PDB file of C-alpha atoms in Angstrom:
ATOM      1  CA  GLY A 440     -22.555 -20.099 -13.828  1.00 59.00           C
ATOM      2  CA  GLU A 441     -20.529 -18.019 -11.396  1.00 69.00           C
ATOM      3  CA  ASP A 442     -22.006 -14.718 -10.334  1.00 86.00           C
ATOM      4  CA  VAL A 443     -20.743 -11.960  -8.040  1.00 91.00           C
ATOM      5  CA  GLU A 444     -23.126  -9.248  -6.847  1.00 92.00           C
ATOM      6  CA  GLN A 445     -22.551  -5.895  -5.171  1.00 94.00           C
ATOM      7  CA  SER A 446     -24.651  -2.843  -4.435  1.00 89.00           C
ATOM      8  CA  LEU A 447     -23.830   0.018  -6.803  1.00 90.00           C
ATOM      9  CA  PHE A 448     -23.379   2.980  -4.458  1.00 95.00           C
ATOM     10  CA  LEU A 449     -22.318   3.803  -0.916  1.00 97.00           C
ATOM     11  CA  SER A 450     -22.006   7.261   0.587  1.00 97.00           C
ATOM     12  CA  VAL A 451     -20.294   7.903   3.947  1.00 97.00           C
ATOM     13  CA  ARG A 452     -19.058  10.834   5.982  1.00 97.00           C
ATOM     14  CA  GLU A 453     -15.325  11.354   6.368  1.00 97.00           C
ATOM     15  CA  GLY A 454     -14.068   9.653   9.538  1.00 97.00           C
ATOM     16  CA  ASP A 455     -16.889   7.082   9.635  1.00 97.00           C
ATOM     17  CA  SER A 456     -16.459   3.411   8.774  1.00 97.00           C
ATOM     18  CA  SER A 457     -17.501   2.106   5.359  1.00 97.00           C
ATOM     19  CA  VAL A 458     -18.767  -1.406   4.801  1.00 97.00           C
ATOM     20  CA  ILE A 459     -18.945  -2.713   1.248  1.00 98.00           C
ATOM     21  CA  ASN A 460     -20.757  -6.006   0.742  1.00 97.00           C
ATOM     22  CA  CYS A 461     -20.514  -8.726  -1.882  1.00 96.00           C
ATOM     23  CA  THR A 462     -22.280 -12.028  -2.479  1.00 95.00           C
ATOM     24  CA  TYR A 463     -21.055 -14.805  -4.742  1.00 92.00           C
ATOM     25  CA  THR A 464     -22.511 -18.063  -5.974  1.00 88.00           C
ATOM     26  CA  ASP A 465     -19.511 -20.334  -6.578  1.00 82.00           C
ATOM     27  CA  SER A 466     -19.059 -22.410  -3.421  1.00 79.00           C
ATOM     28  CA  SER A 467     -15.756 -23.751  -4.736  1.00 82.00           C
ATOM     29  CA  SER A 468     -14.124 -20.310  -4.762  1.00 80.00           C
ATOM     30  CA  THR A 469     -10.687 -20.556  -3.213  1.00 83.00           C
ATOM     31  CA  TYR A 470      -9.692 -16.905  -3.123  1.00 90.00           C
ATOM     32  CA  LEU A 471     -11.758 -13.755  -2.815  1.00 92.00           C
ATOM     33  CA  TYR A 472     -10.388 -10.323  -3.570  1.00 94.00           C
ATOM     34  CA  TRP A 473     -11.062  -6.642  -3.243  1.00 96.00           C
ATOM     35  CA  TYR A 474      -9.794  -4.417  -6.033  1.00 96.00           C
ATOM     36  CA  LYS A 475      -9.905  -0.613  -6.018  1.00 97.00           C
ATOM     37  CA  GLN A 476     -10.366   1.587  -9.094  1.00 95.00           C
ATOM     38  CA  GLU A 477      -9.595   5.271  -8.774  1.00 94.00           C
ATOM     39  CA  PRO A 478     -11.048   7.709 -11.339  1.00 90.00           C
ATOM     40  CA  GLY A 479      -9.518   7.321 -14.789  1.00 88.00           C
ATOM     41  CA  ALA A 480      -7.306   4.412 -13.771  1.00 91.00           C
ATOM     42  CA  GLY A 481      -7.172   0.650 -13.912  1.00 92.00           C
ATOM     43  CA  LEU A 482      -7.918  -1.663 -11.006  1.00 94.00           C
ATOM     44  CA  GLN A 483      -5.408  -2.321  -8.251  1.00 94.00           C
ATOM     45  CA  LEU A 484      -5.463  -5.213  -5.773  1.00 93.00           C
ATOM     46  CA  LEU A 485      -6.344  -3.933  -2.302  1.00 95.00           C
ATOM     47  CA  THR A 486      -6.499  -7.151  -0.312  1.00 94.00           C
ATOM     48  CA  TYR A 487      -7.503 -10.791  -0.606  1.00 92.00           C
ATOM     49  CA  ILE A 488      -8.618 -13.658   1.623  1.00 92.00           C
ATOM     50  CA  PHE A 489      -8.205 -17.404   1.293  1.00 90.00           C
ATOM     51  CA  SER A 490     -11.444 -19.354   1.574  1.00 87.00           C
ATOM     52  CA  ASN A 491     -10.423 -21.183   4.775  1.00 87.00           C
ATOM     53  CA  MET A 492     -10.200 -17.873   6.654  1.00 90.00           C
ATOM     54  CA  ASP A 493     -13.027 -15.941   8.319  1.00 93.00           C
ATOM     55  CA  MET A 494     -11.301 -12.626   8.726  1.00 95.00           C
ATOM     56  CA  LYS A 495      -8.247 -10.726   7.574  1.00 94.00           C
ATOM     57  CA  GLN A 496      -7.105  -7.370   8.871  1.00 95.00           C
ATOM     58  CA  ASP A 497      -4.660  -5.045   7.144  1.00 92.00           C
ATOM     59  CA  GLN A 498      -4.282  -1.602   8.749  1.00 95.00           C
ATOM     60  CA  ARG A 499      -7.614   0.213   8.146  1.00 96.00           C
ATOM     61  CA  LEU A 500      -9.048  -2.667   6.110  1.00 97.00           C
ATOM     62  CA  THR A 501     -10.958  -5.626   7.538  1.00 97.00           C
ATOM     63  CA  VAL A 502     -12.236  -8.403   5.305  1.00 97.00           C
ATOM     64  CA  LEU A 503     -14.932 -10.730   6.635  1.00 97.00           C
ATOM     65  CA  LEU A 504     -15.883 -13.951   4.873  1.00 96.00           C
ATOM     66  CA  ASN A 505     -19.024 -15.936   5.641  1.00 94.00           C
ATOM     67  CA  LYS A 506     -18.538 -19.021   3.517  1.00 91.00           C
ATOM     68  CA  LYS A 507     -21.862 -20.564   4.518  1.00 92.00           C
ATOM     69  CA  ASP A 508     -23.804 -17.553   3.222  1.00 93.00           C
ATOM     70  CA  LYS A 509     -21.266 -16.846   0.440  1.00 92.00           C
ATOM     71  CA  HIS A 510     -20.933 -13.296   1.700  1.00 95.00           C
ATOM     72  CA  LEU A 511     -17.810 -11.143   1.675  1.00 96.00           C
ATOM     73  CA  SER A 512     -17.433  -7.686   3.154  1.00 97.00           C
ATOM     74  CA  LEU A 513     -14.783  -4.980   3.219  1.00 98.00           C
ATOM     75  CA  ARG A 514     -14.717  -2.568   6.135  1.00 98.00           C
ATOM     76  CA  ILE A 515     -12.673   0.613   5.832  1.00 98.00           C
ATOM     77  CA  ALA A 516     -12.088   2.283   9.182  1.00 98.00           C
ATOM     78  CA  ASP A 517     -11.766   6.082   9.457  1.00 98.00           C
ATOM     79  CA  THR A 518     -12.755   6.588   5.824  1.00 98.00           C
ATOM     80  CA  GLN A 519     -10.945   9.436   4.076  1.00 97.00           C
ATOM     81  CA  THR A 520     -11.748  11.402   0.928  1.00 95.00           C
ATOM     82  CA  GLY A 521      -8.866   9.576  -0.751  1.00 94.00           C
ATOM     83  CA  ASP A 522     -10.833   6.346  -0.319  1.00 97.00           C
ATOM     84  CA  SER A 523     -13.438   7.581  -2.806  1.00 97.00           C
ATOM     85  CA  ALA A 524     -13.281   5.059  -5.660  1.00 97.00           C
ATOM     86  CA  ILE A 525     -15.035   2.038  -7.129  1.00 96.00           C
ATOM     87  CA  TYR A 526     -14.441  -1.177  -5.188  1.00 97.00           C
ATOM     88  CA  PHE A 527     -14.720  -4.515  -6.961  1.00 96.00           C
ATOM     89  CA  CYS A 528     -15.177  -7.862  -5.312  1.00 96.00           C
ATOM     90  CA  ALA A 529     -13.725 -10.811  -7.289  1.00 94.00           C
ATOM     91  CA  GLU A 530     -13.350 -14.543  -6.865  1.00 91.00           C
ATOM     92  CA  SER A 531     -11.255 -17.321  -8.360  1.00 86.00           C
ATOM     93  CA  HIS A 532     -10.985 -21.092  -8.045  1.00 77.00           C
ATOM     94  CA  TYR A 533      -7.373 -22.075  -8.711  1.00 66.00           C
ATOM     95  CA  THR A 534      -7.860 -20.918 -12.289  1.00 70.00           C
ATOM     96  CA  ASP A 535      -6.213 -18.308 -14.379  1.00 77.00           C
ATOM     97  CA  LYS A 536      -9.402 -16.217 -14.412  1.00 88.00           C
ATOM     98  CA  LEU A 537     -11.103 -13.802 -12.049  1.00 91.00           C
ATOM     99  CA  ILE A 538     -14.852 -13.250 -11.857  1.00 91.00           C
ATOM    100  CA  PHE A 539     -15.577  -9.636 -10.947  1.00 93.00           C
ATOM    101  CA  GLY A 540     -18.629  -8.129  -9.311  1.00 93.00           C
ATOM    102  CA  THR A 541     -20.422  -5.083 -10.643  1.00 92.00           C
ATOM    103  CA  GLY A 542     -18.424  -2.675  -8.443  1.00 94.00           C
ATOM    104  CA  THR A 543     -19.524  -0.359  -5.608  1.00 96.00           C
ATOM    105  CA  ARG A 544     -18.897   3.349  -5.988  1.00 96.00           C
ATOM    106  CA  LEU A 545     -17.861   4.752  -2.604  1.00 97.00           C
ATOM    107  CA  GLN A 546     -18.343   8.473  -2.143  1.00 97.00           C
ATOM    108  CA  VAL A 547     -16.847  10.121   0.947  1.00 97.00           C
ATOM    109  CA  PHE A 548     -18.165  13.548   1.911  1.00 95.00           C
ATOM    110  CA  PRO A 549     -16.727  15.991   4.483  1.00 90.00           C
TER     111      PRO A 549
ATOM    112  CA  ASN B1472       9.395  -0.522 -14.932  1.00 71.00           C
ATOM    113  CA  ALA B1473       6.220   0.773 -16.629  1.00 82.00           C
ATOM    114  CA  GLY B1474       3.933  -2.147 -15.687  1.00 93.00           C
ATOM    115  CA  VAL B1475       1.052  -2.543 -18.145  1.00 96.00           C
ATOM    116  CA  THR B1476       0.734   0.059 -20.890  1.00 97.00           C
ATOM    117  CA  GLN B1477      -2.147   0.535 -23.330  1.00 97.00           C
ATOM    118  CA  THR B1478      -2.552   2.597 -26.471  1.00 97.00           C
ATOM    119  CA  PRO B1479      -4.487   4.599 -27.411  1.00 97.00           C
ATOM    120  CA  LYS B1480      -6.057   6.225 -24.340  1.00 96.00           C
ATOM    121  CA  PHE B1481      -9.093   7.446 -26.288  1.00 96.00           C
ATOM    122  CA  GLN B1482     -10.577   6.522 -29.660  1.00 97.00           C
ATOM    123  CA  VAL B1483     -13.705   7.424 -31.602  1.00 97.00           C
ATOM    124  CA  LEU B1484     -14.758   5.144 -34.444  1.00 97.00           C
ATOM    125  CA  LYS B1485     -17.610   5.075 -36.904  1.00 97.00           C
ATOM    126  CA  THR B1486     -19.730   1.956 -37.194  1.00 98.00           C
ATOM    127  CA  GLY B1487     -17.980  -0.560 -39.429  1.00 97.00           C
ATOM    128  CA  GLN B1488     -14.455   0.771 -38.943  1.00 97.00           C
ATOM    129  CA  SER B1489     -11.721  -1.471 -37.617  1.00 97.00           C
ATOM    130  CA  MET B1490      -8.977  -0.852 -35.095  1.00 97.00           C
ATOM    131  CA  THR B1491      -6.462  -2.589 -32.869  1.00 98.00           C
ATOM    132  CA  LEU B1492      -5.934  -1.840 -29.201  1.00 98.00           C
ATOM    133  CA  GLN B1493      -2.358  -2.401 -28.096  1.00 97.00           C
ATOM    134  CA  CYS B1494      -1.185  -3.713 -24.729  1.00 98.00           C
ATOM    135  CA  ALA B1495       2.290  -4.449 -23.428  1.00 97.00           C
ATOM    136  CA  GLN B1496       3.708  -5.508 -20.053  1.00 97.00           C
ATOM    137  CA  ASP B1497       7.309  -5.457 -18.897  1.00 95.00           C
ATOM    138  CA  MET B1498       6.928  -7.707 -15.839  1.00 93.00           C
ATOM    139  CA  ASN B1499       7.660 -10.994 -17.617  1.00 93.00           C
ATOM    140  CA  HIS B1500       4.164 -12.292 -16.845  1.00 93.00           C
ATOM    141  CA  ASN B1501       2.803 -15.332 -18.641  1.00 92.00           C
ATOM    142  CA  SER B1502      -0.938 -14.611 -18.513  1.00 93.00           C
ATOM    143  CA  MET B1503      -2.596 -11.598 -20.082  1.00 96.00           C
ATOM    144  CA  TYR B1504      -6.238 -10.522 -20.327  1.00 97.00           C
ATOM    145  CA  TRP B1505      -8.602  -8.157 -22.102  1.00 98.00           C
ATOM    146  CA  TYR B1506     -11.682  -6.870 -20.279  1.00 97.00           C
ATOM    147  CA  ARG B1507     -14.420  -4.420 -21.057  1.00 97.00           C
ATOM    148  CA  GLN B1508     -15.992  -2.258 -18.365  1.00 95.00           C
ATOM    149  CA  ASP B1509     -19.558  -1.029 -18.722  1.00 92.00           C
ATOM    150  CA  PRO B1510     -21.618   0.888 -16.137  1.00 83.00           C
ATOM    151  CA  GLY B1511     -23.422  -1.421 -13.716  1.00 80.00           C
ATOM    152  CA  MET B1512     -21.841  -4.537 -15.246  1.00 83.00           C
ATOM    153  CA  GLY B1513     -18.385  -4.602 -13.735  1.00 88.00           C
ATOM    154  CA  LEU B1514     -15.542  -6.082 -15.757  1.00 93.00           C
ATOM    155  CA  ARG B1515     -16.250  -8.777 -18.285  1.00 94.00           C
ATOM    156  CA  LEU B1516     -13.514 -10.923 -19.756  1.00 95.00           C
ATOM    157  CA  ILE B1517     -13.246 -10.775 -23.545  1.00 97.00           C
ATOM    158  CA  TYR B1518     -10.196 -12.969 -24.208  1.00 97.00           C
ATOM    159  CA  TYR B1519      -7.190 -14.157 -22.291  1.00 95.00           C
ATOM    160  CA  SER B1520      -3.844 -15.721 -23.005  1.00 96.00           C
ATOM    161  CA  ALA B1521      -2.289 -18.134 -20.522  1.00 92.00           C
ATOM    162  CA  SER B1522       1.059 -18.100 -22.295  1.00 92.00           C
ATOM    163  CA  GLU B1523       2.766 -16.926 -25.452  1.00 92.00           C
ATOM    164  CA  GLY B1524       1.119 -18.565 -28.462  1.00 90.00           C
ATOM    165  CA  THR B1525      -2.178 -19.451 -26.759  1.00 93.00           C
ATOM    166  CA  THR B1526      -5.448 -17.551 -26.529  1.00 96.00           C
ATOM    167  CA  ASP B1527      -8.883 -18.471 -25.171  1.00 95.00           C
ATOM    168  CA  LYS B1528     -12.330 -16.932 -25.254  1.00 96.00           C
ATOM    169  CA  GLY B1529     -13.746 -15.275 -22.192  1.00 94.00           C
ATOM    170  CA  GLU B1530     -17.305 -14.316 -21.369  1.00 92.00           C
ATOM    171  CA  VAL B1531     -17.943 -11.840 -24.244  1.00 96.00           C
ATOM    172  CA  PRO B1532     -15.651 -12.673 -27.225  1.00 97.00           C
ATOM    173  CA  ASN B1533     -18.058 -11.957 -30.106  1.00 97.00           C
ATOM    174  CA  GLY B1534     -16.897  -9.150 -32.378  1.00 97.00           C
ATOM    175  CA  TYR B1535     -13.285  -9.312 -31.174  1.00 98.00           C
ATOM    176  CA  ASN B1536     -10.058 -11.050 -32.081  1.00 97.00           C
ATOM    177  CA  VAL B1537      -6.761 -11.162 -30.218  1.00 98.00           C
ATOM    178  CA  SER B1538      -3.110 -11.791 -30.929  1.00 97.00           C
ATOM    179  CA  ARG B1539      -0.434 -12.766 -28.422  1.00 96.00           C
ATOM    180  CA  LEU B1540       2.435 -11.471 -30.456  1.00 86.00           C
ATOM    181  CA  ASN B1541       5.100 -12.416 -27.907  1.00 95.00           C
ATOM    182  CA  LYS B1542       5.342 -12.661 -24.145  1.00 95.00           C
ATOM    183  CA  ARG B1543       5.121  -8.883 -23.716  1.00 96.00           C
ATOM    184  CA  GLU B1544       2.315  -7.928 -26.110  1.00 97.00           C
ATOM    185  CA  PHE B1545      -1.363  -8.847 -26.366  1.00 98.00           C
ATOM    186  CA  SER B1546      -3.503  -6.929 -28.850  1.00 98.00           C
ATOM    187  CA  LEU B1547      -7.281  -6.728 -29.253  1.00 98.00           C
ATOM    188  CA  ARG B1548      -8.821  -6.152 -32.663  1.00 98.00           C
ATOM    189  CA  LEU B1549     -12.284  -4.950 -33.590  1.00 97.00           C
ATOM    190  CA  GLU B1550     -12.847  -5.929 -37.226  1.00 94.00           C
ATOM    191  CA  SER B1551     -16.123  -4.040 -37.739  1.00 97.00           C
ATOM    192  CA  ALA B1552     -16.957  -1.788 -34.815  1.00 97.00           C
ATOM    193  CA  ALA B1553     -20.533  -1.535 -33.550  1.00 97.00           C
ATOM    194  CA  PRO B1554     -22.109   0.974 -31.111  1.00 97.00           C
ATOM    195  CA  SER B1555     -22.522  -1.902 -28.611  1.00 96.00           C
ATOM    196  CA  GLN B1556     -18.722  -2.012 -28.383  1.00 97.00           C
ATOM    197  CA  THR B1557     -18.604   1.475 -26.879  1.00 97.00           C
ATOM    198  CA  SER B1558     -16.855   0.808 -23.589  1.00 97.00           C
ATOM    199  CA  VAL B1559     -13.681   1.185 -21.572  1.00 97.00           C
ATOM    200  CA  TYR B1560     -11.193  -1.574 -22.377  1.00 98.00           C
ATOM    201  CA  PHE B1561      -8.632  -2.790 -19.883  1.00 97.00           C
ATOM    202  CA  CYS B1562      -5.649  -5.007 -20.431  1.00 97.00           C
ATOM    203  CA  ALA B1563      -4.176  -6.894 -17.472  1.00 97.00           C
ATOM    204  CA  SER B1564      -1.429  -9.369 -16.730  1.00 95.00           C
ATOM    205  CA  ARG B1565      -1.143 -11.913 -13.934  1.00 92.00           C
ATOM    206  CA  GLY B1566       1.710 -11.804 -11.483  1.00 82.00           C
ATOM    207  CA  GLN B1567       3.218 -14.566  -9.401  1.00 78.00           C
ATOM    208  CA  PRO B1568       0.639 -16.676  -7.517  1.00 76.00           C
ATOM    209  CA  ILE B1569      -0.196 -15.156  -4.146  1.00 77.00           C
ATOM    210  CA  GLY B1570      -1.182 -16.757  -0.869  1.00 70.00           C
ATOM    211  CA  SER B1571      -0.836 -20.557  -0.956  1.00 67.00           C
ATOM    212  CA  GLY B1572      -0.106 -20.502  -4.652  1.00 66.00           C
ATOM    213  CA  GLY B1573      -3.573 -20.288  -6.120  1.00 69.00           C
ATOM    214  CA  GLY B1574      -4.137 -16.575  -5.694  1.00 79.00           C
ATOM    215  CA  ASN B1575      -4.456 -14.424  -8.782  1.00 82.00           C
ATOM    216  CA  GLU B1576      -3.225 -10.831  -8.590  1.00 89.00           C
ATOM    217  CA  GLN B1577      -3.761  -9.034 -11.845  1.00 92.00           C
ATOM    218  CA  PHE B1578      -2.045  -5.805 -12.838  1.00 94.00           C
ATOM    219  CA  PHE B1579      -4.105  -3.454 -14.942  1.00 95.00           C
ATOM    220  CA  GLY B1580      -3.294  -0.904 -17.580  1.00 96.00           C
ATOM    221  CA  PRO B1581      -4.883   2.562 -17.512  1.00 95.00           C
ATOM    222  CA  GLY B1582      -7.598   1.665 -20.034  1.00 96.00           C
ATOM    223  CA  THR B1583      -8.744   2.727 -23.504  1.00 97.00           C
ATOM    224  CA  ARG B1584     -11.994   4.652 -23.739  1.00 96.00           C
ATOM    225  CA  LEU B1585     -13.640   3.684 -27.044  1.00 97.00           C
ATOM    226  CA  THR B1586     -16.710   5.337 -28.537  1.00 97.00           C
ATOM    227  CA  VAL B1587     -18.386   3.890 -31.623  1.00 97.00           C
ATOM    228  CA  LEU B1588     -20.789   6.231 -33.388  1.00 97.00           C
TER     229      LEU B1588
END
C-alpha cells in the first residue's frame, strides 16, 4: 500500500536554512503537499507541487521533487522561531483522500 | 466564517463509555474527514464522507461509527471506548480542487484531545 516516511525531528539555529525530507512509495501520486501544524492547532496547507514539476518556490519556501527516487523536500530559508511546528508531507492521486507522513517536528533555537 | 469547528476540545472517558465527537464546517464543502493523530504515526484516516448521505471507511475504522447528518455536519461516535482510542481527533473538509483540478486542500478543525482510562 501507499506509505509516506519522514524523519521525526529537526533542530536548526535561527537564521539558518531548514531542509525537511520525505519519501513516498506510490509512483502514481499526482500531487504532493506540505502541511504545517502549530502547537495545539489543526494542520494548514503550506504549499504543494504537481508531479510533473521538479521545483516550486514560494517566498522563503522551496519544494524539490525527485520523482525517480520518490523524494520530496521542503527548504525553509532564514528559519525563524515562528517556523517551529510539525511539518507533514502528504500525497494524493486524483482521489478524495490524502496519505500523510509521520510528521517532522522542527525546533528553531536562537 | 468559522471554518471547521469541533466539540468538545477535551474529553476524558472510562473504558466502555460512549461519546460522540461533533464537527461542522461552514464553507459549503462536499467532502469531510475524521483523522486520529498519534505520536510517531502521523494522521490516519478513520472515516470520510464524499458527499451528504455517503460515508466510507478509511485506514483505521474499527471501533468507530460516523454520521453525515447534512452537508455541514459530520460526527464520529465511539460506542465503547478503549484505552487504544486515546488520541487527538481531527475533523477536516476538502475545499475546491487546487492546481490542475486534482489537488486536495483540506481544512482542519482545532482537534479533540480524548483520553480513555
